[in-house]
Amino acid sequence: MTETAPVPHRNLSIDQQLALRTAATHLGREFDGTFGTETIERFLHTSYDQFAGRSTIPNFLPLMAERFARQRLRALAKVEGHHTDGKPIVLFLCVHNAGRSQMAMGFFQHLAGDNAVSWSGGSEPGNEVNPAAIAAMSERGIDISREFTKPWTDEIVRAADVVVSMGCGDACPVFPGKRYLEWTLDDPAGQSVDDVRPIRDDIERRVRGLLDELGVPARH
């Protein structure tokens, strides 16, 4: 782990400070008995830092930090043996976490339901999810408009059973004992919805194949 102690954030509005305190309370209640207050607050504040430098909507920062901290704490709980529900975890990685990995996660969550878990991340997270990817997925009845771009962290990679790389190359993290897949897909960045549709359909085909390999029934 490379976590550091939380550093007080300057220039936060009163609403943001209150939102972070509320987020810490939510996470504390959820992980009570698993992690202490210090660990929870450290993950929350370092998650906030991940987005503070590039977010264009500051008021959303506490919510994004809470969601990302929750994912990281769940990952750490699995890594440390606190949580073992047996559900396979798949991590989808690309460069900006704005197109391919978001669509893959969207399909995986939609098709697997509660029978498996999927996360996504980017080596160089962008500022927003690709609007063309959002539109293309919406055509399939899958809403990824509420997702946000994010990096990966050590505990997230370590918790994953399968890591799917989609163009992040040498930047993708490698840990012994993990199953790695490389999916060669066109980058939807800057593409129209018409151009993104074939990429979307290719991703769906690959996700369905992966679910079959994992023994997870795909919903229709």
PDB file of C-alpha atoms in Angstrom:
ATOM      1  CA  MET A   1       0.000   0.000   0.000  1.00  0.00           C
ATOM      2  CA  THR A   2       1.190   3.486  -0.759  1.00  0.00           C
ATOM      3  CA  GLU A   3      -1.382   5.418   1.261  1.00  0.00           C
ATOM      4  CA  THR A   4      -0.386   8.522   3.173  1.00  0.00           C
ATOM      5  CA  ALA A   5      -2.095  10.213   6.067  1.00  0.00           C
ATOM      6  CA  PRO A   6      -4.957  12.500   5.058  1.00  0.00           C
ATOM      7  CA  VAL A   7      -4.007  16.120   4.563  1.00  0.00           C
ATOM      8  CA  PRO A   8      -6.618  18.790   5.371  1.00  0.00           C
ATOM      9  CA  HIS A   9      -7.978  20.264   2.175  1.00  0.00           C
ATOM     10  CA  ARG A  10      -7.874  24.020   1.875  1.00  0.00           C
ATOM     11  CA  ASN A  11     -10.308  26.108  -0.122  1.00  0.00           C
ATOM     12  CA  LEU A  12     -13.173  23.683   0.348  1.00  0.00           C
ATOM     13  CA  SER A  13     -16.605  25.217   0.582  1.00  0.00           C
ATOM     14  CA  ILE A  14     -18.652  24.597   3.702  1.00  0.00           C
ATOM     15  CA  ASP A  15     -20.926  22.337   1.651  1.00  0.00           C
ATOM     16  CA  GLN A  16     -17.955  20.277   0.439  1.00  0.00           C
ATOM     17  CA  GLN A  17     -16.576  19.921   3.965  1.00  0.00           C
ATOM     18  CA  LEU A  18     -19.984  18.794   5.197  1.00  0.00           C
ATOM     19  CA  ALA A  19     -20.316  16.360   2.285  1.00  0.00           C
ATOM     20  CA  LEU A  20     -16.945  14.787   3.075  1.00  0.00           C
ATOM     21  CA  ARG A  21     -17.860  14.411   6.742  1.00  0.00           C
ATOM     22  CA  THR A  22     -21.154  12.827   5.725  1.00  0.00           C
ATOM     23  CA  ALA A  23     -19.309  10.490   3.336  1.00  0.00           C
ATOM     24  CA  ALA A  24     -16.956   9.459   6.150  1.00  0.00           C
ATOM     25  CA  THR A  25     -19.979   8.678   8.334  1.00  0.00           C
ATOM     26  CA  HIS A  26     -21.558   6.557   5.588  1.00  0.00           C
ATOM     27  CA  LEU A  27     -18.355   4.611   5.008  1.00  0.00           C
ATOM     28  CA  GLY A  28     -17.738   4.234   8.727  1.00  0.00           C
ATOM     29  CA  ARG A  29     -21.159   2.692   9.185  1.00  0.00           C
ATOM     30  CA  GLU A  30     -20.715   0.381   6.173  1.00  0.00           C
ATOM     31  CA  PHE A  31     -17.256  -0.867   7.169  1.00  0.00           C
ATOM     32  CA  ASP A  32     -17.769  -0.897  10.922  1.00  0.00           C
ATOM     33  CA  GLY A  33     -15.918  -3.853  12.362  1.00  0.00           C
ATOM     34  CA  THR A  34     -13.741  -4.203   9.265  1.00  0.00           C
ATOM     35  CA  PHE A  35     -11.727  -0.984   9.143  1.00  0.00           C
ATOM     36  CA  GLY A  36     -11.070   1.748  11.667  1.00  0.00           C
ATOM     37  CA  THR A  37     -11.858   5.431  11.305  1.00  0.00           C
ATOM     38  CA  GLU A  38      -8.267   6.322  10.406  1.00  0.00           C
ATOM     39  CA  THR A  39      -8.155   3.893   7.470  1.00  0.00           C
ATOM     40  CA  ILE A  40     -11.573   4.967   6.196  1.00  0.00           C
ATOM     41  CA  GLU A  41     -10.726   8.671   6.347  1.00  0.00           C
ATOM     42  CA  ARG A  42      -7.350   8.065   4.686  1.00  0.00           C
ATOM     43  CA  PHE A  43      -8.992   6.273   1.782  1.00  0.00           C
ATOM     44  CA  LEU A  44     -11.666   8.944   1.483  1.00  0.00           C
ATOM     45  CA  HIS A  45      -9.195  11.821   1.427  1.00  0.00           C
ATOM     46  CA  THR A  46      -6.750  10.164  -0.950  1.00  0.00           C
ATOM     47  CA  SER A  47      -9.677   9.304  -3.215  1.00  0.00           C
ATOM     48  CA  TYR A  48     -10.727  12.952  -3.131  1.00  0.00           C
ATOM     49  CA  ASP A  49      -7.186  13.919  -4.166  1.00  0.00           C
ATOM     50  CA  GLN A  50      -7.418  11.631  -7.199  1.00  0.00           C
ATOM     51  CA  PHE A  51     -10.173  13.820  -8.657  1.00  0.00           C
ATOM     52  CA  ALA A  52      -9.512  17.278  -7.219  1.00  0.00           C
ATOM     53  CA  GLY A  53      -6.942  18.272  -9.837  1.00  0.00           C
ATOM     54  CA  ARG A  54      -9.054  17.481 -12.897  1.00  0.00           C
ATOM     55  CA  SER A  55     -12.719  17.671 -11.946  1.00  0.00           C
ATOM     56  CA  THR A  56     -14.716  20.323 -13.768  1.00  0.00           C
ATOM     57  CA  ILE A  57     -17.616  20.110 -11.297  1.00  0.00           C
ATOM     58  CA  PRO A  58     -16.211  20.647  -7.763  1.00  0.00           C
ATOM     59  CA  ASN A  59     -19.556  20.004  -6.076  1.00  0.00           C
ATOM     60  CA  PHE A  60     -19.457  16.395  -7.287  1.00  0.00           C
ATOM     61  CA  LEU A  61     -16.021  15.741  -5.783  1.00  0.00           C
ATOM     62  CA  PRO A  62     -17.178  14.454  -2.368  1.00  0.00           C
ATOM     63  CA  LEU A  63     -19.640  12.037  -3.998  1.00  0.00           C
ATOM     64  CA  MET A  64     -17.004  10.762  -6.416  1.00  0.00           C
ATOM     65  CA  ALA A  65     -14.533  10.405  -3.556  1.00  0.00           C
ATOM     66  CA  GLU A  66     -17.049   8.440  -1.500  1.00  0.00           C
ATOM     67  CA  ARG A  67     -17.871   6.083  -4.363  1.00  0.00           C
ATOM     68  CA  PHE A  68     -14.221   5.468  -5.193  1.00  0.00           C
ATOM     69  CA  ALA A  69     -13.233   5.055  -1.547  1.00  0.00           C
ATOM     70  CA  ARG A  70     -16.026   2.509  -1.094  1.00  0.00           C
ATOM     71  CA  GLN A  71     -14.738   0.503  -4.062  1.00  0.00           C
ATOM     72  CA  ARG A  72     -11.180   0.627  -2.742  1.00  0.00           C
ATOM     73  CA  LEU A  73     -12.221  -0.399   0.768  1.00  0.00           C
ATOM     74  CA  ARG A  74     -14.222  -3.319  -0.602  1.00  0.00           C
ATOM     75  CA  ALA A  75     -11.167  -4.348  -2.593  1.00  0.00           C
ATOM     76  CA  LEU A  76      -8.939  -4.099   0.471  1.00  0.00           C
ATOM     77  CA  ALA A  77     -11.445  -6.137   2.473  1.00  0.00           C
ATOM     78  CA  LYS A  78     -11.145  -8.936  -0.071  1.00  0.00           C
ATOM     79  CA  VAL A  79      -7.352  -8.706  -0.240  1.00  0.00           C
ATOM     80  CA  GLU A  80      -7.115  -8.957   3.556  1.00  0.00           C
ATOM     81  CA  GLY A  81      -9.625 -11.784   3.765  1.00  0.00           C
ATOM     82  CA  HIS A  82     -12.397  -9.836   5.483  1.00  0.00           C
ATOM     83  CA  HIS A  83     -14.895 -10.366   2.686  1.00  0.00           C
ATOM     84  CA  THR A  84     -15.184 -13.541   0.637  1.00  0.00           C
ATOM     85  CA  ASP A  85     -18.554 -13.920  -1.060  1.00  0.00           C
ATOM     86  CA  GLY A  86     -17.098 -16.016  -3.878  1.00  0.00           C
ATOM     87  CA  LYS A  87     -18.204 -13.657  -6.645  1.00  0.00           C
ATOM     88  CA  PRO A  88     -15.586 -13.245  -9.382  1.00  0.00           C
ATOM     89  CA  ILE A  89     -14.223  -9.717  -9.809  1.00  0.00           C
ATOM     90  CA  VAL A  90     -13.179  -8.449 -13.233  1.00  0.00           C
ATOM     91  CA  LEU A  91     -11.202  -5.233 -13.683  1.00  0.00           C
ATOM     92  CA  PHE A  92     -11.351  -3.491 -17.074  1.00  0.00           C
ATOM     93  CA  LEU A  93      -8.451  -1.163 -17.822  1.00  0.00           C
ATOM     94  CA  CYS A  94      -7.769   1.250 -20.672  1.00  0.00           C
ATOM     95  CA  VAL A  95      -5.943   4.559 -21.039  1.00  0.00           C
ATOM     96  CA  HIS A  96      -8.548   7.212 -20.224  1.00  0.00           C
ATOM     97  CA  ASN A  97     -11.273   5.078 -18.593  1.00  0.00           C
ATOM     98  CA  ALA A  98     -13.646   7.072 -20.779  1.00  0.00           C
ATOM     99  CA  GLY A  99     -14.776   4.625 -23.461  1.00  0.00           C
ATOM    100  CA  ARG A 100     -13.749   0.989 -23.848  1.00  0.00           C
ATOM    101  CA  SER A 101     -13.383   0.083 -20.174  1.00  0.00           C
ATOM    102  CA  GLN A 102     -16.588   1.930 -19.250  1.00  0.00           C
ATOM    103  CA  MET A 103     -18.580   0.132 -21.941  1.00  0.00           C
ATOM    104  CA  ALA A 104     -17.114  -3.220 -20.892  1.00  0.00           C
ATOM    105  CA  MET A 105     -17.997  -2.589 -17.257  1.00  0.00           C
ATOM    106  CA  GLY A 106     -21.483  -1.493 -18.300  1.00  0.00           C
ATOM    107  CA  PHE A 107     -22.097  -4.689 -20.262  1.00  0.00           C
ATOM    108  CA  PHE A 108     -20.589  -6.865 -17.537  1.00  0.00           C
ATOM    109  CA  GLN A 109     -22.733  -5.358 -14.784  1.00  0.00           C
ATOM    110  CA  HIS A 110     -25.857  -5.511 -16.934  1.00  0.00           C
ATOM    111  CA  LEU A 111     -25.342  -9.120 -18.014  1.00  0.00           C
ATOM    112  CA  ALA A 112     -23.936 -10.565 -14.787  1.00  0.00           C
ATOM    113  CA  GLY A 113     -26.325  -8.857 -12.383  1.00  0.00           C
ATOM    114  CA  ASP A 114     -25.475  -9.741  -8.787  1.00  0.00           C
ATOM    115  CA  ASN A 115     -23.520 -12.860  -9.730  1.00  0.00           C
ATOM    116  CA  ALA A 116     -20.199 -11.093 -10.350  1.00  0.00           C
ATOM    117  CA  VAL A 117     -18.469  -7.749  -9.811  1.00  0.00           C
ATOM    118  CA  SER A 118     -16.757  -5.461 -12.312  1.00  0.00           C
ATOM    119  CA  TRP A 119     -14.603  -2.378 -11.891  1.00  0.00           C
ATOM    120  CA  SER A 120     -12.794  -0.140 -14.354  1.00  0.00           C
ATOM    121  CA  GLY A 121      -9.857   2.256 -14.394  1.00  0.00           C
ATOM    122  CA  GLY A 122      -7.450   4.166 -16.601  1.00  0.00           C
ATOM    123  CA  SER A 123      -3.706   4.754 -16.758  1.00  0.00           C
ATOM    124  CA  GLU A 124      -4.355   8.416 -17.622  1.00  0.00           C
ATOM    125  CA  PRO A 125      -7.977   9.078 -16.587  1.00  0.00           C
ATOM    126  CA  GLY A 126      -9.782  11.631 -18.716  1.00  0.00           C
ATOM    127  CA  ASN A 127     -12.142  14.344 -17.568  1.00  0.00           C
ATOM    128  CA  GLU A 128     -15.397  12.671 -18.551  1.00  0.00           C
ATOM    129  CA  VAL A 129     -16.877   9.528 -20.036  1.00  0.00           C
ATOM    130  CA  ASN A 130     -17.033   9.718 -23.842  1.00  0.00           C
ATOM    131  CA  PRO A 131     -20.501  11.069 -24.833  1.00  0.00           C
ATOM    132  CA  ALA A 132     -20.521   8.834 -27.929  1.00  0.00           C
ATOM    133  CA  ALA A 133     -19.923   5.793 -25.725  1.00  0.00           C
ATOM    134  CA  ILE A 134     -22.751   6.869 -23.430  1.00  0.00           C
ATOM    135  CA  ALA A 135     -25.078   7.288 -26.414  1.00  0.00           C
ATOM    136  CA  ALA A 136     -24.091   3.949 -27.964  1.00  0.00           C
ATOM    137  CA  MET A 137     -24.656   2.096 -24.700  1.00  0.00           C
ATOM    138  CA  SER A 138     -27.973   3.858 -24.181  1.00  0.00           C
ATOM    139  CA  GLU A 139     -29.123   2.308 -27.457  1.00  0.00           C
ATOM    140  CA  ARG A 140     -28.654  -1.070 -25.772  1.00  0.00           C
ATOM    141  CA  GLY A 141     -30.583   0.019 -22.689  1.00  0.00           C
ATOM    142  CA  ILE A 142     -27.484   0.443 -20.521  1.00  0.00           C
ATOM    143  CA  ASP A 143     -26.915   3.769 -18.754  1.00  0.00           C
ATOM    144  CA  ILE A 144     -23.260   4.647 -18.093  1.00  0.00           C
ATOM    145  CA  SER A 145     -23.900   8.395 -17.878  1.00  0.00           C
ATOM    146  CA  ARG A 146     -23.445   8.403 -14.103  1.00  0.00           C
ATOM    147  CA  GLU A 147     -20.004   6.778 -14.281  1.00  0.00           C
ATOM    148  CA  PHE A 148     -16.841   8.816 -13.888  1.00  0.00           C
ATOM    149  CA  THR A 149     -13.266   8.334 -14.982  1.00  0.00           C
ATOM    150  CA  LYS A 150     -10.881   7.035 -12.343  1.00  0.00           C
ATOM    151  CA  PRO A 151      -7.456   5.467 -11.933  1.00  0.00           C
ATOM    152  CA  TRP A 152      -6.689   2.069 -10.507  1.00  0.00           C
ATOM    153  CA  THR A 153      -4.957   1.415  -7.199  1.00  0.00           C
ATOM    154  CA  ASP A 154      -2.918  -1.503  -5.908  1.00  0.00           C
ATOM    155  CA  GLU A 155      -5.681  -2.919  -3.734  1.00  0.00           C
ATOM    156  CA  ILE A 156      -8.170  -2.829  -6.627  1.00  0.00           C
ATOM    157  CA  VAL A 157      -5.825  -4.756  -8.921  1.00  0.00           C
ATOM    158  CA  ARG A 158      -4.923  -7.228  -6.184  1.00  0.00           C
ATOM    159  CA  ALA A 159      -8.582  -7.906  -5.453  1.00  0.00           C
ATOM    160  CA  ALA A 160      -9.463  -8.652  -9.081  1.00  0.00           C
ATOM    161  CA  ASP A 161      -9.621 -12.239 -10.311  1.00  0.00           C
ATOM    162  CA  VAL A 162      -9.308 -11.201 -13.969  1.00  0.00           C
ATOM    163  CA  VAL A 163      -7.646  -8.051 -15.332  1.00  0.00           C
ATOM    164  CA  VAL A 164      -8.657  -7.087 -18.863  1.00  0.00           C
ATOM    165  CA  SER A 165      -6.338  -4.608 -20.579  1.00  0.00           C
ATOM    166  CA  MET A 166      -7.650  -2.608 -23.525  1.00  0.00           C
ATOM    167  CA  GLY A 167      -4.762  -0.577 -24.835  1.00  0.00           C
ATOM    168  CA  CYS A 168      -2.990   0.593 -21.687  1.00  0.00           C
ATOM    169  CA  GLY A 169       0.130  -1.383 -22.643  1.00  0.00           C
ATOM    170  CA  ASP A 170       3.098  -1.301 -20.292  1.00  0.00           C
ATOM    171  CA  ALA A 171       1.246   1.064 -17.970  1.00  0.00           C
ATOM    172  CA  CYS A 172      -1.114  -1.728 -16.916  1.00  0.00           C
ATOM    173  CA  PRO A 173      -0.154  -3.157 -13.513  1.00  0.00           C
ATOM    174  CA  VAL A 174       1.085  -6.727 -13.340  1.00  0.00           C
ATOM    175  CA  PHE A 175       0.847  -8.825 -10.189  1.00  0.00           C
ATOM    176  CA  PRO A 176       1.826 -12.515  -9.989  1.00  0.00           C
ATOM    177  CA  GLY A 177      -1.045 -14.983  -9.923  1.00  0.00           C
ATOM    178  CA  LYS A 178      -3.543 -12.779 -11.723  1.00  0.00           C
ATOM    179  CA  ARG A 179      -5.273 -13.798 -14.912  1.00  0.00           C
ATOM    180  CA  TYR A 180      -4.635 -11.172 -17.581  1.00  0.00           C
ATOM    181  CA  LEU A 181      -6.449 -10.723 -20.872  1.00  0.00           C
ATOM    182  CA  GLU A 182      -5.508  -8.316 -23.660  1.00  0.00           C
ATOM    183  CA  TRP A 183      -8.422  -7.117 -25.775  1.00  0.00           C
ATOM    184  CA  THR A 184      -7.354  -5.295 -28.931  1.00  0.00           C
ATOM    185  CA  LEU A 185     -10.054  -2.742 -29.645  1.00  0.00           C
ATOM    186  CA  ASP A 186     -10.225   0.524 -31.537  1.00  0.00           C
ATOM    187  CA  ASP A 187     -10.185   3.615 -29.334  1.00  0.00           C
ATOM    188  CA  PRO A 188     -13.583   5.382 -29.433  1.00  0.00           C
ATOM    189  CA  ALA A 189     -12.048   8.733 -28.441  1.00  0.00           C
ATOM    190  CA  GLY A 190     -13.123  11.421 -30.884  1.00  0.00           C
ATOM    191  CA  GLN A 191     -15.332   8.998 -32.808  1.00  0.00           C
ATOM    192  CA  SER A 192     -18.998   9.456 -33.735  1.00  0.00           C
ATOM    193  CA  VAL A 193     -21.740   7.227 -32.390  1.00  0.00           C
ATOM    194  CA  ASP A 194     -21.823   5.454 -35.761  1.00  0.00           C
ATOM    195  CA  ASP A 195     -18.131   4.639 -35.379  1.00  0.00           C
ATOM    196  CA  VAL A 196     -18.510   3.555 -31.754  1.00  0.00           C
ATOM    197  CA  ARG A 197     -21.289   1.040 -32.393  1.00  0.00           C
ATOM    198  CA  PRO A 198     -19.001  -1.664 -33.905  1.00  0.00           C
ATOM    199  CA  ILE A 199     -16.604  -1.230 -30.961  1.00  0.00           C
ATOM    200  CA  ARG A 200     -19.518  -1.523 -28.563  1.00  0.00           C
ATOM    201  CA  ASP A 201     -20.764  -4.700 -30.226  1.00  0.00           C
ATOM    202  CA  ASP A 202     -17.281  -6.235 -30.173  1.00  0.00           C
ATOM    203  CA  ILE A 203     -17.004  -5.464 -26.460  1.00  0.00           C
ATOM    204  CA  GLU A 204     -20.383  -7.079 -25.780  1.00  0.00           C
ATOM    205  CA  ARG A 205     -19.313 -10.229 -27.607  1.00  0.00           C
ATOM    206  CA  ARG A 206     -16.097 -10.418 -25.591  1.00  0.00           C
ATOM    207  CA  VAL A 207     -17.859  -9.773 -22.283  1.00  0.00           C
ATOM    208  CA  ARG A 208     -20.379 -12.521 -22.990  1.00  0.00           C
ATOM    209  CA  GLY A 209     -17.504 -14.875 -23.780  1.00  0.00           C
ATOM    210  CA  LEU A 210     -15.736 -13.960 -20.547  1.00  0.00           C
ATOM    211  CA  LEU A 211     -18.873 -14.524 -18.489  1.00  0.00           C
ATOM    212  CA  ASP A 212     -19.222 -17.944 -20.090  1.00  0.00           C
ATOM    213  CA  GLU A 213     -15.615 -18.773 -19.176  1.00  0.00           C
ATOM    214  CA  LEU A 214     -16.261 -17.668 -15.595  1.00  0.00           C
ATOM    215  CA  GLY A 215     -19.390 -19.795 -15.379  1.00  0.00           C
ATOM    216  CA  VAL A 216     -21.573 -16.749 -14.786  1.00  0.00           C
ATOM    217  CA  PRO A 217     -24.927 -16.922 -16.615  1.00  0.00           C
ATOM    218  CA  ALA A 218     -25.596 -13.844 -18.757  1.00  0.00           C
ATOM    219  CA  ARG A 219     -28.973 -12.221 -18.406  1.00  0.00           C
ATOM    220  CA  HIS A 220     -30.955 -11.663 -21.597  1.00  0.00           C
TER     221      HIS A 220
END
